[in-house]
CSV table of C-alpha atoms in Angstrom, one decimal:
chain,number,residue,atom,x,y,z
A,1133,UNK,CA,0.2,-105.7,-66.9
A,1134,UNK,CA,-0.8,-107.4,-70.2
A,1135,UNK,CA,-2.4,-110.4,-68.5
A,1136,UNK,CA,-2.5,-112.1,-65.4
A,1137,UNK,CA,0.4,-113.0,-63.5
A,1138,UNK,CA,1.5,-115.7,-61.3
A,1139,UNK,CA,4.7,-117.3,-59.4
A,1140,UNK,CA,6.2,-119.3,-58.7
A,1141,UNK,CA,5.3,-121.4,-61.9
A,1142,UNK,CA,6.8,-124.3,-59.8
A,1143,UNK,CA,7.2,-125.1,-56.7
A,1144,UNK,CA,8.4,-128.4,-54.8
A,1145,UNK,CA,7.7,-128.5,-51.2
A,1146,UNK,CA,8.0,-131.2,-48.4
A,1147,UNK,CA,5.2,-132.4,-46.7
A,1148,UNK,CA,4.6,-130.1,-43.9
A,1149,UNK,CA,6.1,-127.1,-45.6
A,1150,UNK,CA,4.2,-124.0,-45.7
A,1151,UNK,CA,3.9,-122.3,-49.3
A,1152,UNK,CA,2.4,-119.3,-51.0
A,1153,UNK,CA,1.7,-118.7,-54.3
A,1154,UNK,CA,0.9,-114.9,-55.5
A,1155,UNK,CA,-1.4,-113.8,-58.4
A,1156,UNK,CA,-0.9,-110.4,-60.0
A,1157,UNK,CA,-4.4,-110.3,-62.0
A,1158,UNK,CA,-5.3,-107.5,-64.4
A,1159,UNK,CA,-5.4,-103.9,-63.4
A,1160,UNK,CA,-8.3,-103.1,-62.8
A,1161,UNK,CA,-10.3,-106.5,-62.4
A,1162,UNK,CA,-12.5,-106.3,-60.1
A,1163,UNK,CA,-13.0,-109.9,-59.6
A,1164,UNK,CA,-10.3,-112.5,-58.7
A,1165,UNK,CA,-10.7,-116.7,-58.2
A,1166,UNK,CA,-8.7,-119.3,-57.3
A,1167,UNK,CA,-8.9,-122.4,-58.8
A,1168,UNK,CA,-7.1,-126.3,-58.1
A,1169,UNK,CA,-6.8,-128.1,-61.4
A,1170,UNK,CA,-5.3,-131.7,-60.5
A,1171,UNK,CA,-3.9,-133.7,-63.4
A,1172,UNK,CA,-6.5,-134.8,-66.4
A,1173,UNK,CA,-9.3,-132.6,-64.5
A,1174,UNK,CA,-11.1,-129.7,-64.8
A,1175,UNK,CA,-10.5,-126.5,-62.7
A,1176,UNK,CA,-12.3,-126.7,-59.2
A,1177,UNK,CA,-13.2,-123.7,-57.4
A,1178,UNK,CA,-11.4,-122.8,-54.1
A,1179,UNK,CA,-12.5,-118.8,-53.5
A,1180,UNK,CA,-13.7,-115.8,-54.5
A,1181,UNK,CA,-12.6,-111.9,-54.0
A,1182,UNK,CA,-14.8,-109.0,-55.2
A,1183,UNK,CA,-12.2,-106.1,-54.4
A,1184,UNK,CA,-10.9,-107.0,-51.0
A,1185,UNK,CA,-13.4,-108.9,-49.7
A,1186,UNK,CA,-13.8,-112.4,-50.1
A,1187,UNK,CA,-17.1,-113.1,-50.9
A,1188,UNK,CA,-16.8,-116.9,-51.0
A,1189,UNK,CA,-14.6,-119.8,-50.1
A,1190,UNK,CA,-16.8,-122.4,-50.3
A,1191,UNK,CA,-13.8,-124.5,-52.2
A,1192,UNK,CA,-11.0,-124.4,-49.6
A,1193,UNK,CA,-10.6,-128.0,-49.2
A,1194,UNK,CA,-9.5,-127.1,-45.3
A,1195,UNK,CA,-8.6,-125.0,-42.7
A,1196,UNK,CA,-4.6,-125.1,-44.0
A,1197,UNK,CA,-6.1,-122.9,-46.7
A,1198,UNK,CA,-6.0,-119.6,-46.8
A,1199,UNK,CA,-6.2,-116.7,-49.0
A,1200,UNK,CA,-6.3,-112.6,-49.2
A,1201,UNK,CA,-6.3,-109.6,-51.4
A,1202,UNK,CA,-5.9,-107.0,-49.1
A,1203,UNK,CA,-5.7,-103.9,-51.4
A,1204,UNK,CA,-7.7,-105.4,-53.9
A,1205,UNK,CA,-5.0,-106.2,-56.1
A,1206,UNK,CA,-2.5,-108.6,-55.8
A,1207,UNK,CA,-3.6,-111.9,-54.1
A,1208,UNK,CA,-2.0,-114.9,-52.3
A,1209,UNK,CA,-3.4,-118.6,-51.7
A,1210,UNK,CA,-1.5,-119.8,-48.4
A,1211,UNK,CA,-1.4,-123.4,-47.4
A,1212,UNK,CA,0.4,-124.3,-44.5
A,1213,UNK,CA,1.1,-127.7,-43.3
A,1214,UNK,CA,0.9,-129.2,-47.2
A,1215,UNK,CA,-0.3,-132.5,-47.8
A,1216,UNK,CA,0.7,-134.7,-50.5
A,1217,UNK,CA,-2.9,-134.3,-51.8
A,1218,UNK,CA,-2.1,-130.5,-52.2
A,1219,UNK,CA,-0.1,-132.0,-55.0
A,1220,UNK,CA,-2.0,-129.9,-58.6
A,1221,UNK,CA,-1.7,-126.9,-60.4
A,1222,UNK,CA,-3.4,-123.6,-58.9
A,1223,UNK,CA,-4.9,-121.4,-61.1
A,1224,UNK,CA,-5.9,-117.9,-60.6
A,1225,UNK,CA,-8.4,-115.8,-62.9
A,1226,UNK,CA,-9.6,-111.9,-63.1
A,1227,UNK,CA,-12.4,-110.4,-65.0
A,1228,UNK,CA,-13.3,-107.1,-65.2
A,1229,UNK,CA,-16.4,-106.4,-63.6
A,1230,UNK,CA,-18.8,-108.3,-60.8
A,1231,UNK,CA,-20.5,-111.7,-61.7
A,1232,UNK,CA,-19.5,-114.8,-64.1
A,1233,UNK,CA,-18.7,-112.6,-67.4
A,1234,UNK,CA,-15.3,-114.0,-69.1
A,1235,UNK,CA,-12.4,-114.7,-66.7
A,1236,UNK,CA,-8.6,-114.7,-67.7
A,1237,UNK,CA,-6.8,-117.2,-66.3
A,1238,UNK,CA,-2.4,-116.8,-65.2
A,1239,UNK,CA,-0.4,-119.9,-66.6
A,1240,UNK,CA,-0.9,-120.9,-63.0
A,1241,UNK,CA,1.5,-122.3,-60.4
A,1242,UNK,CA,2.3,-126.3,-60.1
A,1243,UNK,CA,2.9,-127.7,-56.7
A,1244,UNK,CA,4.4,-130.8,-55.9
A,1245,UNK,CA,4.3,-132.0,-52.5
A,1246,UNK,CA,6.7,-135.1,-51.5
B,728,UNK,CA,-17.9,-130.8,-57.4
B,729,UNK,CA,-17.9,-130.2,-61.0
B,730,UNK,CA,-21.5,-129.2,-62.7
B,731,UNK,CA,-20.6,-129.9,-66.2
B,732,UNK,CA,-19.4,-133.0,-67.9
B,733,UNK,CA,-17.8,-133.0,-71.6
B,734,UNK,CA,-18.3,-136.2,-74.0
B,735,UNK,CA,-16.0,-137.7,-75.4
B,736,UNK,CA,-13.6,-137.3,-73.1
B,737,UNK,CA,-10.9,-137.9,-75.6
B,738,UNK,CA,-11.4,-137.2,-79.4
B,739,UNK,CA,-8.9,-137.6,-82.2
B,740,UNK,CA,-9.6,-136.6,-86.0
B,741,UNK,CA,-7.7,-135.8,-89.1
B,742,UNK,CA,-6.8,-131.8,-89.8
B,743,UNK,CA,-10.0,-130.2,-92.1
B,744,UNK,CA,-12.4,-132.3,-89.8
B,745,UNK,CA,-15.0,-131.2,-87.7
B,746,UNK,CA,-15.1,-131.3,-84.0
B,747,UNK,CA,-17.7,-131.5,-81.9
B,748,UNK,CA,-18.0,-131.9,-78.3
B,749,UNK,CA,-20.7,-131.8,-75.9
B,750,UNK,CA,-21.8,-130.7,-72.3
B,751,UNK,CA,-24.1,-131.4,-69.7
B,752,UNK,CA,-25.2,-130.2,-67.2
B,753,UNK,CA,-27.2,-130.4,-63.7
B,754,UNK,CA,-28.9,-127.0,-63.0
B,755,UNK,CA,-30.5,-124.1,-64.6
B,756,UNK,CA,-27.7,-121.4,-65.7
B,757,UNK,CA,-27.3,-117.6,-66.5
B,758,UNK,CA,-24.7,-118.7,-68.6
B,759,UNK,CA,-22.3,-121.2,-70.4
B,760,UNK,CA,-18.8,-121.1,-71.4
B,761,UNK,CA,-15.9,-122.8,-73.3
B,762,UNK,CA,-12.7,-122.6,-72.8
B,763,UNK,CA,-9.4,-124.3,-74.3
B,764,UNK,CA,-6.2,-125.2,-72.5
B,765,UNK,CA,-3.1,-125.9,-74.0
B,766,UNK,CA,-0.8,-129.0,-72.3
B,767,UNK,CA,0.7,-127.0,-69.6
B,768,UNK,CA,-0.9,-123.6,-69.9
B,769,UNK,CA,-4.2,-121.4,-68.5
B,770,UNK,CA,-7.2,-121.5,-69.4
B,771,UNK,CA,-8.4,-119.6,-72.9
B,772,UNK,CA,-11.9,-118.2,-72.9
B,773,UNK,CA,-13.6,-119.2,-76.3
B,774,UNK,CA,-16.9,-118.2,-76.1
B,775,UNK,CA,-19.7,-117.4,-73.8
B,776,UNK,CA,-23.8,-117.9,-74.5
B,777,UNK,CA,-26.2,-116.6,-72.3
B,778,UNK,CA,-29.4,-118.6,-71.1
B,779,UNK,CA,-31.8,-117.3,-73.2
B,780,UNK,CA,-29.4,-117.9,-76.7
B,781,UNK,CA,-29.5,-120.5,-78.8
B,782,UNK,CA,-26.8,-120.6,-80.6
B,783,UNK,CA,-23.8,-118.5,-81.6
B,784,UNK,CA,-20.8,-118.0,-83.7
B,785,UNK,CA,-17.1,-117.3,-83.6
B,786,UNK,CA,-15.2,-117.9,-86.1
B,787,UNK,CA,-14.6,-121.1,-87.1
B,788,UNK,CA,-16.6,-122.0,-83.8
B,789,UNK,CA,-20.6,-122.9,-83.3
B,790,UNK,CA,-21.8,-123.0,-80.1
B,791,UNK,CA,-25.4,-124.2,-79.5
B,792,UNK,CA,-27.4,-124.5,-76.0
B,793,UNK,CA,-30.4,-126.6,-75.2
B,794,UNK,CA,-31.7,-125.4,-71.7
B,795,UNK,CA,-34.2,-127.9,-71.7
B,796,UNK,CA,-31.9,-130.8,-72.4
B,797,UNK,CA,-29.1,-128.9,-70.0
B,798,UNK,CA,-26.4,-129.7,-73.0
B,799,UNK,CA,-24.5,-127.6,-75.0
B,800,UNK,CA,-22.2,-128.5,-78.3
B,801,UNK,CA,-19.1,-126.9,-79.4
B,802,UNK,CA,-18.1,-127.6,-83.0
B,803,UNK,CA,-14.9,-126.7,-84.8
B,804,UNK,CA,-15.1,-126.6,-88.2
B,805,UNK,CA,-11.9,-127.5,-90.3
B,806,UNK,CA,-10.1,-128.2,-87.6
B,807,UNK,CA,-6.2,-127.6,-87.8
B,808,UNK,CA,-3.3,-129.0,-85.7
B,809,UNK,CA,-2.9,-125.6,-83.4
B,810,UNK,CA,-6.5,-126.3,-82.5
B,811,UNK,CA,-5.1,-129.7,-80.4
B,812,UNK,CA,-6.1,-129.1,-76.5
B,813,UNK,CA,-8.0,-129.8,-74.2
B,814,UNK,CA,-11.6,-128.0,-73.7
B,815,UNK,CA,-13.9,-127.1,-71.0
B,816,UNK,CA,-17.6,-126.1,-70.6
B,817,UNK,CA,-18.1,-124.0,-67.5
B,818,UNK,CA,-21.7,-122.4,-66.1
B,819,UNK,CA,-22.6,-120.0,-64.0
B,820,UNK,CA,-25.6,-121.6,-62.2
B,821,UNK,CA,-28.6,-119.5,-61.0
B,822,UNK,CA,-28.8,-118.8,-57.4
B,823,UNK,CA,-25.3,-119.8,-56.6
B,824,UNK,CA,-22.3,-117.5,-55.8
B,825,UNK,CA,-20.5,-115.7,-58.6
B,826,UNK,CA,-18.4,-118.6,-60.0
B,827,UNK,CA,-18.0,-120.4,-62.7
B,828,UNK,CA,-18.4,-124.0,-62.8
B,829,UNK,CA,-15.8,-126.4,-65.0
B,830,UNK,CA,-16.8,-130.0,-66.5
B,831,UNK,CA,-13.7,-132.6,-66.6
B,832,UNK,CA,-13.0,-131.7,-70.5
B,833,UNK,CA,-12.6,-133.0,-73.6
B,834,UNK,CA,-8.7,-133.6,-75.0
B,835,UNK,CA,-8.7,-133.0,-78.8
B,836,UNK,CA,-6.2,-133.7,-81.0
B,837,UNK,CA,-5.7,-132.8,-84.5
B,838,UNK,CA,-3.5,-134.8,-86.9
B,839,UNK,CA,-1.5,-133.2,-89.6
């Protein structure tokens, strides 16, 4: 696709719901992040992919986070059991090859947790 | 925990002002970026400079880096309304993982 590609843009969940949220990045990026951005912050890194492996995920905040890539495309952040703290936006970003070079960043997916 | 942080963390001027905003930072870096975000939107990249740069140009952007101050400016010259959003420094510190790091930002607004 043109850029990268998330979705839901929104989601509401209750507390205790499980959600997903699925990022479609460049074809062809090598590298993919996730990144939490809560309101009036900057982006804080959850994890990294180089392919299909995840190289870190120093930034999961817990053990209800998860996330994969598992062709080395497409990826999804999973966090079961959500918190009302889970409440932020969740960004994902591609670049093309390995290492900190620019990243493009999806419009990202807002989650609200009541 | 975020590496970087912007000053001011709010700045408002007229349109055909300058803009600058600064970054700091707390370890040594391969490389620093900026970024700009739109109210509801990803994250743009601007502009990267590598650690051994000084400064560089982009258009109506100036980015300068002083590794042995760990800051970096971004200045907008005549700024116009479109330019209002909010921007981010991010580094890639040495040693660490392959990640950038993002400061808290600086929101700019531009008044017609």
């Amino acid at each position: 696709g043109a850029g990268v590609s998330q979705s839901p843009r929104y989601k509401v969940a209750k507390r205790g719901q499980d959600v997903a949220l699925r990022c479609d990045p460049i074809s062809g990026h090598v590298s993919l992040f996730w990144y939490q951005q809560a309101l009036g912050q900057g982006p804080e890194f959850l994890t990294y992919f180089q392919n299909e492996a995840q190289l870190d995920k120093s930034g999961l905040p817990s053990d209800r986070f998860f996330a994969e890539r598992p062709e080395g495309s497409v990826s999804t952040l999973k966090i079961q059991r959500t918190q009302q703290e889970d409440s932020a936006v969740y960004l994902c970003a591609s670049s093309l090859g390995q290492g900190t070079g620019e990243l493009f960043f999806g419009e990202g997916s807002r989650l609200t947790v009541l | 925990s975020q590496q970087g942080e912007e000053d001011p963390q709010a700045l408002s001027i007229q349109e055909g002002e300058n803009a600058t905003m600064n970054c700091s930072y707390k370890t040594s870096i391969n490389n620093l970026q900026w970024y700009r975000q739109n109210s509801g939107r990803g994250l743009v990249h601007l502009i990267l400079i590598r650690s051994n740069e000084r400064e560089k140009h982009s258009g109506r952007l100036r980015v300068t880096l002083d590794t042995s101050k760990k800051s970096s400016s971004l200045l907008i010259t005549a700024s116009r309304a479109a330019d209002t959003a909010s921007y981010f420094c991010a580094t890639d510190p040495q040693g660490g993982s392959e990640k950038l790091v993002f400061g808290k930002g600086t929101k700019l607004t531009v008044n017609p």
